[in-house]
Short mmCIF file of C-alpha atoms in Angstrom, two decimals:
data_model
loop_
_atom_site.label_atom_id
_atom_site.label_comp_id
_atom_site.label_asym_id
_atom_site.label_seq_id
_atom_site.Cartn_x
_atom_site.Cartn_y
_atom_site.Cartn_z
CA UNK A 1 -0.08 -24.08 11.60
CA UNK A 2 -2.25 -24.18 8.59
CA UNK A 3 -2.65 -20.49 8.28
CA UNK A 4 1.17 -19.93 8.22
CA UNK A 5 1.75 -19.32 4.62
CA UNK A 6 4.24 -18.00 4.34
CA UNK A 7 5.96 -16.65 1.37
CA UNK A 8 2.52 -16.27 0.56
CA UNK A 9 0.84 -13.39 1.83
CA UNK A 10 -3.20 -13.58 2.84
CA UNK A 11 -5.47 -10.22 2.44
CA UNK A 12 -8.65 -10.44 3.86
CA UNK A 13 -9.62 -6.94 2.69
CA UNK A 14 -12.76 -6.86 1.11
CA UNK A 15 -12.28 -5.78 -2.28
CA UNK A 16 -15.60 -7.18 -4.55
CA UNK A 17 -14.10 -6.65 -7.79
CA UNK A 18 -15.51 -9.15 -10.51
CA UNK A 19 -13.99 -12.13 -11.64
CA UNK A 20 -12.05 -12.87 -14.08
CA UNK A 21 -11.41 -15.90 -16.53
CA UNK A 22 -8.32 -16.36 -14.37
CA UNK A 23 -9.65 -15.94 -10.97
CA UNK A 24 -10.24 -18.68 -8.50
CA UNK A 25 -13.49 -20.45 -7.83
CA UNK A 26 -14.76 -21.87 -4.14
CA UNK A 27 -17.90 -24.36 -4.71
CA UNK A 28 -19.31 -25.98 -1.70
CA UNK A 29 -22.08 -28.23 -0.87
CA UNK A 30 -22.17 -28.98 2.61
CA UNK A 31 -18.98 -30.10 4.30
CA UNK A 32 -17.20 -30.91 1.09
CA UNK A 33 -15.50 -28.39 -1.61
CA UNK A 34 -15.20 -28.69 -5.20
CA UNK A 35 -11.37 -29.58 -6.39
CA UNK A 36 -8.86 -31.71 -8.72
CA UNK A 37 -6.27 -33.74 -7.23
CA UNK A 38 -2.54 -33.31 -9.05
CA UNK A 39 0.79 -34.46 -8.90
CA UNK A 40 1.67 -31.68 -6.21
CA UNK A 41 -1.19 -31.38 -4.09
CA UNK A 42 -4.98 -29.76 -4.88
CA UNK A 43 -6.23 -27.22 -7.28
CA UNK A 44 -9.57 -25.58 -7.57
CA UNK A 45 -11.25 -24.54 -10.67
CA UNK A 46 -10.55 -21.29 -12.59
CA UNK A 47 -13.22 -19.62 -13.63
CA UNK A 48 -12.78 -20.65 -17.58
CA UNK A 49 -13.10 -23.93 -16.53
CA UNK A 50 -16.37 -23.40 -15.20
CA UNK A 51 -18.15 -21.14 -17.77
CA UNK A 52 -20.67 -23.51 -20.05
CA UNK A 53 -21.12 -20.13 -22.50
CA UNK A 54 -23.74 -19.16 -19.96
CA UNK A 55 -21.74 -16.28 -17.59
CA UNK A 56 -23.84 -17.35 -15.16
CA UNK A 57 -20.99 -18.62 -12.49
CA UNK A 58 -19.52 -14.70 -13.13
CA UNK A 59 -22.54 -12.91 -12.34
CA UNK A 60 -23.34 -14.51 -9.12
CA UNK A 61 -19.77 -14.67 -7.55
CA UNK A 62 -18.98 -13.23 -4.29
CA UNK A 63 -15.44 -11.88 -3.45
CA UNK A 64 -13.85 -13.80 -0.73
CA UNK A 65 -9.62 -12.54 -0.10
CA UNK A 66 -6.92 -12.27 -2.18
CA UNK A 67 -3.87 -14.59 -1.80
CA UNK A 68 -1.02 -13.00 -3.21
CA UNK A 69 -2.41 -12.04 -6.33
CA UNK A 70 -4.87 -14.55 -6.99
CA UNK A 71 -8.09 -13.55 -6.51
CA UNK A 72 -10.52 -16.33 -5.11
CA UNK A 73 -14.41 -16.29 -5.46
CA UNK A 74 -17.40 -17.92 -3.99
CA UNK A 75 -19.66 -19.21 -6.78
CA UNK A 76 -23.32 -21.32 -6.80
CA UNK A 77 -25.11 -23.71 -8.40
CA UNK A 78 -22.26 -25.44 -10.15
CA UNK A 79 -23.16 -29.05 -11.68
CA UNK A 80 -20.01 -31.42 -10.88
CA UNK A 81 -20.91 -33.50 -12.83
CA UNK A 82 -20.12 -31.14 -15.94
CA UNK A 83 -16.62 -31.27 -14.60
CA UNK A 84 -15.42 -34.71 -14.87
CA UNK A 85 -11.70 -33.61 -13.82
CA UNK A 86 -13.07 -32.40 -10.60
CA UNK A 87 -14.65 -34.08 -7.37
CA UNK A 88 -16.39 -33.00 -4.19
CA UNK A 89 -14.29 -33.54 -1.43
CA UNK A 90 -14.55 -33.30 2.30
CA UNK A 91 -13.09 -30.44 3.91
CA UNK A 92 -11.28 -32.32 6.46
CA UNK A 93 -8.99 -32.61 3.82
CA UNK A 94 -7.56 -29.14 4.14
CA UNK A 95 -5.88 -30.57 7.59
CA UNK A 96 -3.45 -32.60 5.63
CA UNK A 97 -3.12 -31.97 1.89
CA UNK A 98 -0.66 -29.61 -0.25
CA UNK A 99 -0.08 -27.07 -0.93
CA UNK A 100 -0.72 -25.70 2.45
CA UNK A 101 -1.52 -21.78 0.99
CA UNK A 102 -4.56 -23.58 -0.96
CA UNK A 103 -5.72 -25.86 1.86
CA UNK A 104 -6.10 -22.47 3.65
CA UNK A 105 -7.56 -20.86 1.18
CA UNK A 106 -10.24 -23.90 0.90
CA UNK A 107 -10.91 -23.96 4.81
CA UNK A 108 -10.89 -20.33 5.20
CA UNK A 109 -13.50 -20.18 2.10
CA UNK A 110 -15.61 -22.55 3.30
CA UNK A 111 -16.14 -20.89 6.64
CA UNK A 112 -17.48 -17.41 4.62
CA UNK A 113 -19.96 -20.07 2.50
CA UNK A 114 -21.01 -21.39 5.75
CA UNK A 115 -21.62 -17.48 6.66
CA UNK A 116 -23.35 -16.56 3.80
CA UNK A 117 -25.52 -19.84 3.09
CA UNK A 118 -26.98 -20.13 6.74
CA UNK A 119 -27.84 -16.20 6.90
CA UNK A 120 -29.83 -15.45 3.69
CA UNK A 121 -32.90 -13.90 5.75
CA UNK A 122 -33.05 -10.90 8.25
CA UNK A 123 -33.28 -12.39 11.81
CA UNK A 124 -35.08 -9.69 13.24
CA UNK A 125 -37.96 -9.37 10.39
CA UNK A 126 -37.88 -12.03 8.10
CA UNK A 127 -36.55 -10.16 4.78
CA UNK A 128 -34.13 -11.17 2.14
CA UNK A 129 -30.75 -9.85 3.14
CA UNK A 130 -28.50 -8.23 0.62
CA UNK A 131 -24.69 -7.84 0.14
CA UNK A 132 -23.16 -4.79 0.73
CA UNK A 133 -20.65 -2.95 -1.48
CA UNK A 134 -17.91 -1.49 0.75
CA UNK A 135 -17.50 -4.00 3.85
CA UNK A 136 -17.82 -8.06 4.39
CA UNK A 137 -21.45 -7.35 5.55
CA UNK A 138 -25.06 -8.32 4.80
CA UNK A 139 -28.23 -5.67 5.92
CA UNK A 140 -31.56 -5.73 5.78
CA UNK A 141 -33.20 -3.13 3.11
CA UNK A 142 -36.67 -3.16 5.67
CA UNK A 143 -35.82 -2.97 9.04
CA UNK A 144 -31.70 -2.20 8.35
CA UNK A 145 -30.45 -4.94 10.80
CA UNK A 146 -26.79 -5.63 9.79
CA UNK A 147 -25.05 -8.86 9.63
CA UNK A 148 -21.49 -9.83 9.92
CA UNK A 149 -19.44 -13.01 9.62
CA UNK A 150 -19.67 -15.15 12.89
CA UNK A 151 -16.22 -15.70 14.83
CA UNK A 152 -16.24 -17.66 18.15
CA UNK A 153 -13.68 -17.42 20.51
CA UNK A 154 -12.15 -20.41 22.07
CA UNK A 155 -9.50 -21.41 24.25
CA UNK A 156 -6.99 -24.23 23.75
CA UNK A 157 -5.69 -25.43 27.46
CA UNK A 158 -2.29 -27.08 28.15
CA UNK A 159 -3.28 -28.03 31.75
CA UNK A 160 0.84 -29.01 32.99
CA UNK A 161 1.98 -30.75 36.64
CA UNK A 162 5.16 -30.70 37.00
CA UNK A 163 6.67 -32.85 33.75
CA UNK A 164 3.00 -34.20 33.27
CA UNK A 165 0.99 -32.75 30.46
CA UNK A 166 -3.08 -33.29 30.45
CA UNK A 167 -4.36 -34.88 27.13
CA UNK A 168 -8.02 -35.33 26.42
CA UNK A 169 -9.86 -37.13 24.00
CA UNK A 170 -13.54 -35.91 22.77
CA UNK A 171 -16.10 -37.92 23.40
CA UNK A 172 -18.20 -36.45 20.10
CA UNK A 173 -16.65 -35.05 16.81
CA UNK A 174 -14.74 -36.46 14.20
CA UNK A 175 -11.11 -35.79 15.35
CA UNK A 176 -10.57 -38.77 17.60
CA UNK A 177 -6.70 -38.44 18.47
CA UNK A 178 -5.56 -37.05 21.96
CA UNK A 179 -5.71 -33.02 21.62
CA UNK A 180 -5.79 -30.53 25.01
CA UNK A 181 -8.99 -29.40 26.88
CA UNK A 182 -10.75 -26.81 24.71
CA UNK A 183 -13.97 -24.74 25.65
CA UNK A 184 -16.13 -21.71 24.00
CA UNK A 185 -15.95 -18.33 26.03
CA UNK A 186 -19.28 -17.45 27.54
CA UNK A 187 -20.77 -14.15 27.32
CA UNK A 188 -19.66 -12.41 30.18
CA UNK A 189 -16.36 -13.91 31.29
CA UNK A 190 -12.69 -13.36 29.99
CA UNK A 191 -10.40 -15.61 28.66
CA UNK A 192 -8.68 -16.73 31.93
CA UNK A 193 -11.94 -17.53 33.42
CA UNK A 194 -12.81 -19.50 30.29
CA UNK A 195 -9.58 -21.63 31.19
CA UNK A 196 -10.87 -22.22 35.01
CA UNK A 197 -14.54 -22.89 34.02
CA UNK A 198 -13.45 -25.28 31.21
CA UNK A 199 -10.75 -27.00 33.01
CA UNK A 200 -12.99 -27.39 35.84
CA UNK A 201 -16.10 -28.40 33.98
CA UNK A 202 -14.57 -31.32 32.19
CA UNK A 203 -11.90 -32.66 34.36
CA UNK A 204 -12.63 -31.21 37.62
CA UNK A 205 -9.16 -29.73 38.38
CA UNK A 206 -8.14 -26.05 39.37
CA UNK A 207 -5.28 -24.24 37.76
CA UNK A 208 -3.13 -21.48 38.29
CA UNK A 209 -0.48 -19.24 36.73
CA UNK A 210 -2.27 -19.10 33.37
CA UNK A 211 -0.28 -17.82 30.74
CA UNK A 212 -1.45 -17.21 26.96
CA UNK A 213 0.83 -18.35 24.45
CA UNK A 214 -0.44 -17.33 20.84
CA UNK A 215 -4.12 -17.42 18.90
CA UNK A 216 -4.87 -19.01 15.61
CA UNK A 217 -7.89 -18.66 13.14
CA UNK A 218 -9.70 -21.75 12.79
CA UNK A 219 -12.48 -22.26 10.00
CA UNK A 220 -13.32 -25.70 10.66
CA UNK A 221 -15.56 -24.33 13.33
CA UNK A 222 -15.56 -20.72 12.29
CA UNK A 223 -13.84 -19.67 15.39
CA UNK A 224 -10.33 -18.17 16.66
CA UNK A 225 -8.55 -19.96 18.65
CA UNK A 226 -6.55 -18.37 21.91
CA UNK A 227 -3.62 -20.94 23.38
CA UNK A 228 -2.98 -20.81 26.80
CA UNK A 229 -0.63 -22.48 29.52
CA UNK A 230 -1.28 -23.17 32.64
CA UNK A 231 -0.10 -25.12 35.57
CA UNK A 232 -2.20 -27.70 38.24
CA UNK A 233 -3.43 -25.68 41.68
CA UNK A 234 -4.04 -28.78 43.85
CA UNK A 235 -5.20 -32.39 43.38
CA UNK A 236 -4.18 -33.96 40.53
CA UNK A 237 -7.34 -36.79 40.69
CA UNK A 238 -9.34 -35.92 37.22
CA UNK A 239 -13.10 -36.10 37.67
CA UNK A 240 -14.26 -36.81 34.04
CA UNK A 241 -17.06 -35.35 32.28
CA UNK A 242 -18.00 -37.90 30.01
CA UNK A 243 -20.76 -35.82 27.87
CA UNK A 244 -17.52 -33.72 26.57
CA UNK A 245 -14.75 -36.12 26.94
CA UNK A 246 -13.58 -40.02 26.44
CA UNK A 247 -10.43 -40.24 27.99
CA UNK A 248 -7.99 -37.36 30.08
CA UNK A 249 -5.25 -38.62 31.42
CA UNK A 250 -1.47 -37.22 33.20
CA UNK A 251 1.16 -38.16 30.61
CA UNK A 252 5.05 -37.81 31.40
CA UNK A 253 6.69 -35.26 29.03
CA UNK A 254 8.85 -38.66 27.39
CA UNK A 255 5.40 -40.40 27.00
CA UNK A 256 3.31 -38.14 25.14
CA UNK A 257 1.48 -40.29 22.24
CA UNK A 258 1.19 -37.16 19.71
CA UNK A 259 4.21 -36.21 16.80
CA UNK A 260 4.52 -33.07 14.81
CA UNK A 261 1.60 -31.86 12.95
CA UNK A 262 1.25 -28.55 10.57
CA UNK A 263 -2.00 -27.65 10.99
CA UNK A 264 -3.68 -27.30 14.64
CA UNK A 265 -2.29 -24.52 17.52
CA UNK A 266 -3.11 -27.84 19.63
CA UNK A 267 -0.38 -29.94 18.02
CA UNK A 268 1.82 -27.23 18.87
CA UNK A 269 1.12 -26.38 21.94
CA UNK A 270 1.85 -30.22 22.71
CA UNK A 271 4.95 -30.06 21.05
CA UNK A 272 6.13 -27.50 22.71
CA UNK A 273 5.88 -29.12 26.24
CA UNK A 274 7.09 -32.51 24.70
CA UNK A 275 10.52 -31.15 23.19
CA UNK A 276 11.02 -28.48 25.49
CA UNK A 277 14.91 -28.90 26.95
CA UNK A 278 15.87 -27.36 30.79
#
């Protein structure tokens, strides 16, 4: 999956040291990041690349994590067009392109932007919020309301009948290949009941036996993914909800339209039904 990174390790620790010439720069407008194409993969800009004599893009950087000993930054107000060698890409990107330690570091970057861009005032009293010094956290210096990043959890459903495996296609969003049914926990409810509700909701079957089978951080939509199994308590006639989904449909284990992918805990969770051996 795209967080496993292995031999390179991730800390998330929040360490805002300043930047060096050296260190690692994140610019994003919108959905797309700022970075060079090479012969191996991607590479983002270093902060010597990005200093016009100005020490501007040094001052306002904001320590993001640490990948094994690079440092990596958020910067602002960066003029691409300064930096021929570099484009704006979008960061759908990250899904697919090498190496895989810097497409996470892009993804997972661009959900703290996301963080920090969309809460710049105090929701409670209006105020400028400010950075603090010893934890990932923004506060409020007038009515001290605290902010800190958003994570949503989720639940990734491998609905299974027998040697049938229920694949769903989204009826909205840009990923338009089959994928498993997938729902937001509610306030209120635990995981396993997310699974019912969700499985219910869009395809109007009941399960049973629900089993989790591992989680996964995914920035894309700044939430954490939990994967769960499950098996089909009763009629197998899908009642589709077409506001969330285009297509669900029983395929055979043999028959399953979906190969190997490295990024999602959904392509895995496929594969793992589709190659598994008695």
């Amino acid at each position: 999956m795209i967080q496993d990174i292995a031999p390179y390790k991730y800390h998330n620790e929040y360490i805002p040291t300043p930047p060096d010439e050296n260190s690692i720069a994140l610019y994003y407008e919108k959905k797309s990041c700022m970075l060079a194409y090479t012969e191996d993969g991607i590479r983002f800009p270093r902060f010597k690349e990005l200093d016009l004599g100005d020490q501007s893009v040094y001052k306002n950087a904001t320590y993001l994590f640490t990948i094994d000993s690079e440092k990596f930054y958020l910067v602002t107000d960066v003029d691409i067009d300064e930096h021929p060698e570099f484009v704006m890409e979008s960061i759908w990107v990250f899904r697919e392109v090498n190496p895989q330690y810097l497409a996470f570091a892009g993804i997972t970057g661009y959900q703290l932007y996301n963080w920090y861009h969309t809460h710049k005032f105090c929701g409670k009293c209006g105020s400028l919020l400010k950075q603090d010094q010893k934890e990932r956290m923004l506060y409020c210096e007038q009515c001290h309301q605290m902010e800190y990043p958003k994570i949503s959890p989720a639940v990734i459903i491998a609905v299974t009948h027998k040697d049938k495996l229920l694949l769903s296609k989204y009826a909205k969003g840009v990923y338009k290949n089959y994928a498993l049914v997938a729902g937001y926990t509610e306030i209120g409810e635990t995981l396993e009941e997310t699974v019912q509700r969700e499985v219910m909701e869009e395809t109007g079957l009941k399960v049973k036996n629900i089993q989790y089978y591992k989680s996964q951080p995914w920035s894309f939509s700044e939430t954490v993914l939990m994967g769960f199994f499950c098996e089909l308590d009763g009629e197998n006639e899908i009642l589709l909800d077409e506001e969330e989904l285009a297509v669900a449909k029983w395929f055979q284990r043999e028959e399953i339209p979906v190969e190997w992918k490295r990024d999602s805990l959904t392509n895995e969770m496929i594969m793992q039904f589709k190659n598994w051996k008695k």
